[in-house]
mmCIF file with all atom_site columns, C-alpha atoms in Angstrom:
data_model
loop_
_atom_site.group_PDB
_atom_site.id
_atom_site.type_symbol
_atom_site.label_atom_id
_atom_site.label_alt_id
_atom_site.label_comp_id
_atom_site.label_asym_id
_atom_site.label_entity_id
_atom_site.label_seq_id
_atom_site.pdbx_PDB_ins_code
_atom_site.Cartn_x
_atom_site.Cartn_y
_atom_site.Cartn_z
_atom_site.occupancy
_atom_site.B_iso_or_equiv
_atom_site.pdbx_formal_charge
_atom_site.auth_seq_id
_atom_site.auth_comp_id
_atom_site.auth_asym_id
_atom_site.auth_atom_id
_atom_site.pdbx_PDB_model_num
ATOM 1   C CA . UNK A 1 1   ? -14.818 -22.251 -0.856  1.00 0.00 ? 1   UNK A CA 1
ATOM 2   C CA . UNK A 1 2   ? -10.989 -21.027 0.169   1.00 0.00 ? 2   UNK A CA 1
ATOM 3   C CA . UNK A 1 3   ? -10.797 -18.691 2.463   1.00 0.00 ? 3   UNK A CA 1
ATOM 4   C CA . UNK A 1 4   ? -9.357  -16.160 0.309   1.00 0.00 ? 4   UNK A CA 1
ATOM 5   C CA . UNK A 1 5   ? -12.176 -16.263 -1.831  1.00 0.00 ? 5   UNK A CA 1
ATOM 6   C CA . UNK A 1 6   ? -15.151 -15.624 1.415   1.00 0.00 ? 6   UNK A CA 1
ATOM 7   C CA . UNK A 1 7   ? -12.988 -12.273 2.008   1.00 0.00 ? 7   UNK A CA 1
ATOM 8   C CA . UNK A 1 8   ? -13.110 -11.312 -1.856  1.00 0.00 ? 8   UNK A CA 1
ATOM 9   C CA . UNK A 1 9   ? -16.783 -11.627 -1.882  1.00 0.00 ? 9   UNK A CA 1
ATOM 10  C CA . UNK A 1 10  ? -17.113 -10.403 1.476   1.00 0.00 ? 10  UNK A CA 1
ATOM 11  C CA . UNK A 1 11  ? -14.540 -7.288  0.281   1.00 0.00 ? 11  UNK A CA 1
ATOM 12  C CA . UNK A 1 12  ? -16.564 -6.852  -2.211  1.00 0.00 ? 12  UNK A CA 1
ATOM 13  C CA . UNK A 1 13  ? -19.959 -6.503  -0.459  1.00 0.00 ? 13  UNK A CA 1
ATOM 14  C CA . UNK A 1 14  ? -18.483 -4.048  1.804   1.00 0.00 ? 14  UNK A CA 1
ATOM 15  C CA . UNK A 1 15  ? -17.112 -2.046  -0.631  1.00 0.00 ? 15  UNK A CA 1
ATOM 16  C CA . UNK A 1 16  ? -21.118 -1.652  -2.330  1.00 0.00 ? 16  UNK A CA 1
ATOM 17  C CA . UNK A 1 17  ? -20.905 1.845   -2.141  1.00 0.00 ? 17  UNK A CA 1
ATOM 18  C CA . UNK A 1 18  ? -17.479 2.617   -4.952  1.00 0.00 ? 18  UNK A CA 1
ATOM 19  C CA . UNK A 1 19  ? -19.348 3.866   -8.477  1.00 0.00 ? 19  UNK A CA 1
ATOM 20  C CA . UNK A 1 20  ? -19.169 0.830   -10.383 1.00 0.00 ? 20  UNK A CA 1
ATOM 21  C CA . UNK A 1 21  ? -16.002 1.512   -12.341 1.00 0.00 ? 21  UNK A CA 1
ATOM 22  C CA . UNK A 1 22  ? -14.141 1.941   -9.740  1.00 0.00 ? 22  UNK A CA 1
ATOM 23  C CA . UNK A 1 23  ? -14.758 -0.751  -7.656  1.00 0.00 ? 23  UNK A CA 1
ATOM 24  C CA . UNK A 1 24  ? -15.054 -2.869  -11.164 1.00 0.00 ? 24  UNK A CA 1
ATOM 25  C CA . UNK A 1 25  ? -11.156 -1.427  -11.607 1.00 0.00 ? 25  UNK A CA 1
ATOM 26  C CA . UNK A 1 26  ? -10.203 -2.767  -7.494  1.00 0.00 ? 26  UNK A CA 1
ATOM 27  C CA . UNK A 1 27  ? -12.308 -6.591  -8.290  1.00 0.00 ? 27  UNK A CA 1
ATOM 28  C CA . UNK A 1 28  ? -9.592  -6.274  -11.432 1.00 0.00 ? 28  UNK A CA 1
ATOM 29  C CA . UNK A 1 29  ? -6.614  -6.313  -9.370  1.00 0.00 ? 29  UNK A CA 1
ATOM 30  C CA . UNK A 1 30  ? -7.717  -8.157  -6.618  1.00 0.00 ? 30  UNK A CA 1
ATOM 31  C CA . UNK A 1 31  ? -8.657  -10.946 -9.291  1.00 0.00 ? 31  UNK A CA 1
ATOM 32  C CA . UNK A 1 32  ? -5.219  -10.813 -10.765 1.00 0.00 ? 32  UNK A CA 1
ATOM 33  C CA . UNK A 1 33  ? -3.397  -11.087 -7.324  1.00 0.00 ? 33  UNK A CA 1
ATOM 34  C CA . UNK A 1 34  ? -5.770  -14.056 -6.129  1.00 0.00 ? 34  UNK A CA 1
ATOM 35  C CA . UNK A 1 35  ? -4.265  -15.638 -9.440  1.00 0.00 ? 35  UNK A CA 1
ATOM 36  C CA . UNK A 1 36  ? -0.755  -14.922 -8.288  1.00 0.00 ? 36  UNK A CA 1
ATOM 37  C CA . UNK A 1 37  ? -1.831  -16.080 -4.949  1.00 0.00 ? 37  UNK A CA 1
ATOM 38  C CA . UNK A 1 38  ? -1.878  -19.259 -6.501  1.00 0.00 ? 38  UNK A CA 1
ATOM 39  C CA . UNK A 1 39  ? 0.936   -21.094 -5.151  1.00 0.00 ? 39  UNK A CA 1
ATOM 40  C CA . UNK A 1 40  ? 0.348   -20.124 -1.736  1.00 0.00 ? 40  UNK A CA 1
ATOM 41  C CA . UNK A 1 41  ? -1.955  -21.842 1.190   1.00 0.00 ? 41  UNK A CA 1
ATOM 42  C CA . UNK A 1 42  ? -4.993  -19.964 1.664   1.00 0.00 ? 42  UNK A CA 1
ATOM 43  C CA . UNK A 1 43  ? -3.496  -18.748 4.714   1.00 0.00 ? 43  UNK A CA 1
ATOM 44  C CA . UNK A 1 44  ? -1.577  -16.711 3.204   1.00 0.00 ? 44  UNK A CA 1
ATOM 45  C CA . UNK A 1 45  ? -3.679  -15.882 0.023   1.00 0.00 ? 45  UNK A CA 1
ATOM 46  C CA . UNK A 1 46  ? -6.530  -14.403 2.852   1.00 0.00 ? 46  UNK A CA 1
ATOM 47  C CA . UNK A 1 47  ? -3.471  -11.850 4.703   1.00 0.00 ? 47  UNK A CA 1
ATOM 48  C CA . UNK A 1 48  ? -2.441  -10.230 1.187   1.00 0.00 ? 48  UNK A CA 1
ATOM 49  C CA . UNK A 1 49  ? -6.526  -9.885  0.043   1.00 0.00 ? 49  UNK A CA 1
ATOM 50  C CA . UNK A 1 50  ? -6.797  -8.267  3.663   1.00 0.00 ? 50  UNK A CA 1
ATOM 51  C CA . UNK A 1 51  ? -3.943  -6.099  2.827   1.00 0.00 ? 51  UNK A CA 1
ATOM 52  C CA . UNK A 1 52  ? -5.537  -4.872  -0.035  1.00 0.00 ? 52  UNK A CA 1
ATOM 53  C CA . UNK A 1 53  ? -9.211  -4.123  0.649   1.00 0.00 ? 53  UNK A CA 1
ATOM 54  C CA . UNK A 1 54  ? -7.619  -2.736  3.821   1.00 0.00 ? 54  UNK A CA 1
ATOM 55  C CA . UNK A 1 55  ? -9.997  -4.228  5.862   1.00 0.00 ? 55  UNK A CA 1
ATOM 56  C CA . UNK A 1 56  ? -9.387  -5.283  9.765   1.00 0.00 ? 56  UNK A CA 1
ATOM 57  C CA . UNK A 1 57  ? -11.402 -8.147  11.247  1.00 0.00 ? 57  UNK A CA 1
ATOM 58  C CA . UNK A 1 58  ? -13.085 -9.517  7.984   1.00 0.00 ? 58  UNK A CA 1
ATOM 59  C CA . UNK A 1 59  ? -10.552 -12.502 8.705   1.00 0.00 ? 59  UNK A CA 1
ATOM 60  C CA . UNK A 1 60  ? -9.231  -13.857 11.592  1.00 0.00 ? 60  UNK A CA 1
ATOM 61  C CA . UNK A 1 61  ? -5.676  -14.495 10.833  1.00 0.00 ? 61  UNK A CA 1
ATOM 62  C CA . UNK A 1 62  ? -6.011  -10.787 8.033   1.00 0.00 ? 62  UNK A CA 1
ATOM 63  C CA . UNK A 1 63  ? -2.798  -8.980  8.702   1.00 0.00 ? 63  UNK A CA 1
ATOM 64  C CA . UNK A 1 64  ? -3.954  -5.239  10.426  1.00 0.00 ? 64  UNK A CA 1
ATOM 65  C CA . UNK A 1 65  ? -4.207  -2.916  7.168   1.00 0.00 ? 65  UNK A CA 1
ATOM 66  C CA . UNK A 1 66  ? -2.733  0.044   9.690   1.00 0.00 ? 66  UNK A CA 1
ATOM 67  C CA . UNK A 1 67  ? -0.465  0.622   11.933  1.00 0.00 ? 67  UNK A CA 1
ATOM 68  C CA . UNK A 1 68  ? 0.452   3.252   14.078  1.00 0.00 ? 68  UNK A CA 1
ATOM 69  C CA . UNK A 1 69  ? 0.652   6.976   13.435  1.00 0.00 ? 69  UNK A CA 1
ATOM 70  C CA . UNK A 1 70  ? -1.808  9.191   10.994  1.00 0.00 ? 70  UNK A CA 1
ATOM 71  C CA . UNK A 1 71  ? 0.224   7.282   7.515   1.00 0.00 ? 71  UNK A CA 1
ATOM 72  C CA . UNK A 1 72  ? 0.228   4.359   6.713   1.00 0.00 ? 72  UNK A CA 1
ATOM 73  C CA . UNK A 1 73  ? 1.749   1.922   3.167   1.00 0.00 ? 73  UNK A CA 1
ATOM 74  C CA . UNK A 1 74  ? 2.162   -1.044  2.425   1.00 0.00 ? 74  UNK A CA 1
ATOM 75  C CA . UNK A 1 75  ? 3.605   -2.808  -0.905  1.00 0.00 ? 75  UNK A CA 1
ATOM 76  C CA . UNK A 1 76  ? 2.371   -5.698  -2.376  1.00 0.00 ? 76  UNK A CA 1
ATOM 77  C CA . UNK A 1 77  ? 4.304   -7.433  -5.138  1.00 0.00 ? 77  UNK A CA 1
ATOM 78  C CA . UNK A 1 78  ? 1.345   -8.931  -7.340  1.00 0.00 ? 78  UNK A CA 1
ATOM 79  C CA . UNK A 1 79  ? 4.542   -10.205 -9.996  1.00 0.00 ? 79  UNK A CA 1
ATOM 80  C CA . UNK A 1 80  ? 4.999   -12.822 -6.877  1.00 0.00 ? 80  UNK A CA 1
ATOM 81  C CA . UNK A 1 81  ? 2.213   -12.664 -4.280  1.00 0.00 ? 81  UNK A CA 1
ATOM 82  C CA . UNK A 1 82  ? 3.861   -12.443 -1.719  1.00 0.00 ? 82  UNK A CA 1
ATOM 83  C CA . UNK A 1 83  ? 4.582   -8.263  0.713   1.00 0.00 ? 83  UNK A CA 1
ATOM 84  C CA . UNK A 1 84  ? 7.636   -6.726  -0.920  1.00 0.00 ? 84  UNK A CA 1
ATOM 85  C CA . UNK A 1 85  ? 10.112  -7.004  2.679   1.00 0.00 ? 85  UNK A CA 1
ATOM 86  C CA . UNK A 1 86  ? 13.188  -4.721  3.361   1.00 0.00 ? 86  UNK A CA 1
ATOM 87  C CA . UNK A 1 87  ? 11.638  -1.557  0.788   1.00 0.00 ? 87  UNK A CA 1
ATOM 88  C CA . UNK A 1 88  ? 12.810  1.712   1.311   1.00 0.00 ? 88  UNK A CA 1
ATOM 89  C CA . UNK A 1 89  ? 10.996  4.280   1.519   1.00 0.00 ? 89  UNK A CA 1
ATOM 90  C CA . UNK A 1 90  ? 10.409  8.130   2.869   1.00 0.00 ? 90  UNK A CA 1
ATOM 91  C CA . UNK A 1 91  ? 8.203   10.012  3.865   1.00 0.00 ? 91  UNK A CA 1
ATOM 92  C CA . UNK A 1 92  ? 8.470   13.649  2.738   1.00 0.00 ? 92  UNK A CA 1
ATOM 93  C CA . UNK A 1 93  ? 6.160   17.130  4.337   1.00 0.00 ? 93  UNK A CA 1
ATOM 94  C CA . UNK A 1 94  ? 6.205   20.552  1.577   1.00 0.00 ? 94  UNK A CA 1
ATOM 95  C CA . UNK A 1 95  ? 6.492   22.748  2.962   1.00 0.00 ? 95  UNK A CA 1
ATOM 96  C CA . UNK A 1 96  ? 4.849   27.222  2.911   1.00 0.00 ? 96  UNK A CA 1
ATOM 97  C CA . UNK A 1 97  ? 8.764   27.678  1.682   1.00 0.00 ? 97  UNK A CA 1
ATOM 98  C CA . UNK A 1 98  ? 8.557   25.371  -1.338  1.00 0.00 ? 98  UNK A CA 1
ATOM 99  C CA . UNK A 1 99  ? 11.099  22.640  0.078   1.00 0.00 ? 99  UNK A CA 1
ATOM 100 C CA . UNK A 1 100 ? 10.185  18.862  1.044   1.00 0.00 ? 100 UNK A CA 1
ATOM 101 C CA . UNK A 1 101 ? 10.850  18.167  4.442   1.00 0.00 ? 101 UNK A CA 1
ATOM 102 C CA . UNK A 1 102 ? 11.659  14.454  5.867   1.00 0.00 ? 102 UNK A CA 1
ATOM 103 C CA . UNK A 1 103 ? 8.756   13.453  7.788   1.00 0.00 ? 103 UNK A CA 1
ATOM 104 C CA . UNK A 1 104 ? 10.359  10.106  8.697   1.00 0.00 ? 104 UNK A CA 1
ATOM 105 C CA . UNK A 1 105 ? 11.497  6.657   7.200   1.00 0.00 ? 105 UNK A CA 1
ATOM 106 C CA . UNK A 1 106 ? 12.213  3.296   6.744   1.00 0.00 ? 106 UNK A CA 1
ATOM 107 C CA . UNK A 1 107 ? 11.842  -0.173  5.713   1.00 0.00 ? 107 UNK A CA 1
ATOM 108 C CA . UNK A 1 108 ? 8.992   -2.847  5.407   1.00 0.00 ? 108 UNK A CA 1
ATOM 109 C CA . UNK A 1 109 ? 8.935   -5.072  7.732   1.00 0.00 ? 109 UNK A CA 1
ATOM 110 C CA . UNK A 1 110 ? 8.105   -9.487  6.310   1.00 0.00 ? 110 UNK A CA 1
ATOM 111 C CA . UNK A 1 111 ? 4.154   -8.338  5.319   1.00 0.00 ? 111 UNK A CA 1
ATOM 112 C CA . UNK A 1 112 ? 5.251   -5.410  3.599   1.00 0.00 ? 112 UNK A CA 1
ATOM 113 C CA . UNK A 1 113 ? 4.531   -2.647  5.780   1.00 0.00 ? 113 UNK A CA 1
ATOM 114 C CA . UNK A 1 114 ? 6.254   0.454   7.714   1.00 0.00 ? 114 UNK A CA 1
ATOM 115 C CA . UNK A 1 115 ? 4.899   1.143   11.130  1.00 0.00 ? 115 UNK A CA 1
ATOM 116 C CA . UNK A 1 116 ? 5.735   4.511   12.588  1.00 0.00 ? 116 UNK A CA 1
ATOM 117 C CA . UNK A 1 117 ? 6.146   5.975   9.360   1.00 0.00 ? 117 UNK A CA 1
ATOM 118 C CA . UNK A 1 118 ? 4.954   8.904   10.267  1.00 0.00 ? 118 UNK A CA 1
ATOM 119 C CA . UNK A 1 119 ? 5.910   9.772   14.404  1.00 0.00 ? 119 UNK A CA 1
ATOM 120 C CA . UNK A 1 120 ? 3.568   13.114  15.121  1.00 0.00 ? 120 UNK A CA 1
ATOM 121 C CA . UNK A 1 121 ? 0.686   15.094  14.917  1.00 0.00 ? 121 UNK A CA 1
ATOM 122 C CA . UNK A 1 122 ? -1.022  15.070  11.319  1.00 0.00 ? 122 UNK A CA 1
ATOM 123 C CA . UNK A 1 123 ? -1.524  18.974  9.729   1.00 0.00 ? 123 UNK A CA 1
ATOM 124 C CA . UNK A 1 124 ? -3.251  20.161  5.948   1.00 0.00 ? 124 UNK A CA 1
ATOM 125 C CA . UNK A 1 125 ? 0.158   19.351  4.541   1.00 0.00 ? 125 UNK A CA 1
ATOM 126 C CA . UNK A 1 126 ? 1.004   17.946  0.866   1.00 0.00 ? 126 UNK A CA 1
ATOM 127 C CA . UNK A 1 127 ? 2.200   14.897  1.389   1.00 0.00 ? 127 UNK A CA 1
ATOM 128 C CA . UNK A 1 128 ? 5.278   12.489  -1.182  1.00 0.00 ? 128 UNK A CA 1
ATOM 129 C CA . UNK A 1 129 ? 6.119   9.047   -0.489  1.00 0.00 ? 129 UNK A CA 1
ATOM 130 C CA . UNK A 1 130 ? 9.152   7.628   -2.055  1.00 0.00 ? 130 UNK A CA 1
ATOM 131 C CA . UNK A 1 131 ? 8.761   4.254   -2.017  1.00 0.00 ? 131 UNK A CA 1
ATOM 132 C CA . UNK A 1 132 ? 12.629  2.144   -3.672  1.00 0.00 ? 132 UNK A CA 1
ATOM 133 C CA . UNK A 1 133 ? 11.557  -1.516  -4.646  1.00 0.00 ? 133 UNK A CA 1
ATOM 134 C CA . UNK A 1 134 ? 15.461  -1.390  -7.028  1.00 0.00 ? 134 UNK A CA 1
ATOM 135 C CA . UNK A 1 135 ? 17.258  -3.292  -4.425  1.00 0.00 ? 135 UNK A CA 1
ATOM 136 C CA . UNK A 1 136 ? 14.506  -5.496  -4.066  1.00 0.00 ? 136 UNK A CA 1
ATOM 137 C CA . UNK A 1 137 ? 13.942  -6.513  -7.112  1.00 0.00 ? 137 UNK A CA 1
ATOM 138 C CA . UNK A 1 138 ? 17.959  -7.112  -7.580  1.00 0.00 ? 138 UNK A CA 1
ATOM 139 C CA . UNK A 1 139 ? 18.007  -9.659  -4.675  1.00 0.00 ? 139 UNK A CA 1
ATOM 140 C CA . UNK A 1 140 ? 15.223  -11.647 -6.295  1.00 0.00 ? 140 UNK A CA 1
ATOM 141 C CA . UNK A 1 141 ? 17.296  -11.661 -9.189  1.00 0.00 ? 141 UNK A CA 1
ATOM 142 C CA . UNK A 1 142 ? 14.423  -9.833  -11.565 1.00 0.00 ? 142 UNK A CA 1
ATOM 143 C CA . UNK A 1 143 ? 15.161  -6.328  -13.463 1.00 0.00 ? 143 UNK A CA 1
ATOM 144 C CA . UNK A 1 144 ? 12.954  -3.845  -13.175 1.00 0.00 ? 144 UNK A CA 1
ATOM 145 C CA . UNK A 1 145 ? 11.906  -0.479  -14.480 1.00 0.00 ? 145 UNK A CA 1
ATOM 146 C CA . UNK A 1 146 ? 11.269  1.663   -11.386 1.00 0.00 ? 146 UNK A CA 1
ATOM 147 C CA . UNK A 1 147 ? 13.999  2.114   -9.345  1.00 0.00 ? 147 UNK A CA 1
ATOM 148 C CA . UNK A 1 148 ? 12.152  4.691   -7.678  1.00 0.00 ? 148 UNK A CA 1
ATOM 149 C CA . UNK A 1 149 ? 8.138   5.617   -7.742  1.00 0.00 ? 149 UNK A CA 1
ATOM 150 C CA . UNK A 1 150 ? 7.611   8.666   -5.747  1.00 0.00 ? 150 UNK A CA 1
ATOM 151 C CA . UNK A 1 151 ? 3.632   8.975   -4.404  1.00 0.00 ? 151 UNK A CA 1
ATOM 152 C CA . UNK A 1 152 ? 2.325   12.492  -4.114  1.00 0.00 ? 152 UNK A CA 1
ATOM 153 C CA . UNK A 1 153 ? -1.018  13.120  -2.077  1.00 0.00 ? 153 UNK A CA 1
ATOM 154 C CA . UNK A 1 154 ? -3.094  15.948  -0.002  1.00 0.00 ? 154 UNK A CA 1
ATOM 155 C CA . UNK A 1 155 ? -4.324  16.071  3.889   1.00 0.00 ? 155 UNK A CA 1
ATOM 156 C CA . UNK A 1 156 ? -7.947  17.353  3.676   1.00 0.00 ? 156 UNK A CA 1
ATOM 157 C CA . UNK A 1 157 ? -8.944  16.298  6.970   1.00 0.00 ? 157 UNK A CA 1
ATOM 158 C CA . UNK A 1 158 ? -6.368  15.976  9.957   1.00 0.00 ? 158 UNK A CA 1
ATOM 159 C CA . UNK A 1 159 ? -8.679  13.668  11.550  1.00 0.00 ? 159 UNK A CA 1
ATOM 160 C CA . UNK A 1 160 ? -8.696  10.752  9.476   1.00 0.00 ? 160 UNK A CA 1
ATOM 161 C CA . UNK A 1 161 ? -6.114  8.240   8.796   1.00 0.00 ? 161 UNK A CA 1
ATOM 162 C CA . UNK A 1 162 ? -4.571  7.997   5.486   1.00 0.00 ? 162 UNK A CA 1
ATOM 163 C CA . UNK A 1 163 ? -3.183  4.843   3.986   1.00 0.00 ? 163 UNK A CA 1
ATOM 164 C CA . UNK A 1 164 ? -1.206  4.596   0.757   1.00 0.00 ? 164 UNK A CA 1
ATOM 165 C CA . UNK A 1 165 ? -0.696  0.995   -0.717  1.00 0.00 ? 165 UNK A CA 1
ATOM 166 C CA . UNK A 1 166 ? 1.735   0.164   -3.579  1.00 0.00 ? 166 UNK A CA 1
ATOM 167 C CA . UNK A 1 167 ? 0.958   -2.462  -5.581  1.00 0.00 ? 167 UNK A CA 1
ATOM 168 C CA . UNK A 1 168 ? 4.186   -3.811  -7.541  1.00 0.00 ? 168 UNK A CA 1
ATOM 169 C CA . UNK A 1 169 ? 5.927   -5.777  -10.437 1.00 0.00 ? 169 UNK A CA 1
ATOM 170 C CA . UNK A 1 170 ? 9.141   -4.937  -12.188 1.00 0.00 ? 170 UNK A CA 1
ATOM 171 C CA . UNK A 1 171 ? 7.183   -3.222  -15.165 1.00 0.00 ? 171 UNK A CA 1
ATOM 172 C CA . UNK A 1 172 ? 4.307   -1.122  -13.233 1.00 0.00 ? 172 UNK A CA 1
ATOM 173 C CA . UNK A 1 173 ? 3.478   0.229   -9.939  1.00 0.00 ? 173 UNK A CA 1
ATOM 174 C CA . UNK A 1 174 ? -0.286  1.375   -8.634  1.00 0.00 ? 174 UNK A CA 1
ATOM 175 C CA . UNK A 1 175 ? -1.674  3.128   -5.673  1.00 0.00 ? 175 UNK A CA 1
ATOM 176 C CA . UNK A 1 176 ? -4.857  3.759   -4.187  1.00 0.00 ? 176 UNK A CA 1
ATOM 177 C CA . UNK A 1 177 ? -6.181  5.449   -1.169  1.00 0.00 ? 177 UNK A CA 1
ATOM 178 C CA . UNK A 1 178 ? -7.095  2.907   1.351   1.00 0.00 ? 178 UNK A CA 1
ATOM 179 C CA . UNK A 1 179 ? -8.304  2.858   4.510   1.00 0.00 ? 179 UNK A CA 1
#
């Protein structure tokens, strides 16, 4: 059994506390990612699936899902079966005076991650992450429909970690709260 398949089976067991319909949707998305990884070696597939499931330590060579900071993200290109590198990202916070205030920004690395996006202490607030994948798809010579993807989310517990991944393709995207 390829290591990616073992990881997928392990991950399904680990997520048994998720309601059936949500688990089924996540399993279906994982299956689509695994299919997109068909041309990659088992090690690369395992890393991508580990990032998708938001797990660390379940495979020896998995890339950690969460870098430093209380808010993290990563981007997986589901159409091409790889992390999306060099995508601009901006994190902002909604303030009491009704304005979006920049908190952090950067570009994804070769693993599709943007470490250090939130450099400080977390506070109760509404945040938004703006992903700008248009230039990424242009570099690949692919047309795309979404030049920007904006994800708003609310921090309700400052003692938790918030991982907000993005799954992209030229004509669609999906996001969820990871771990």
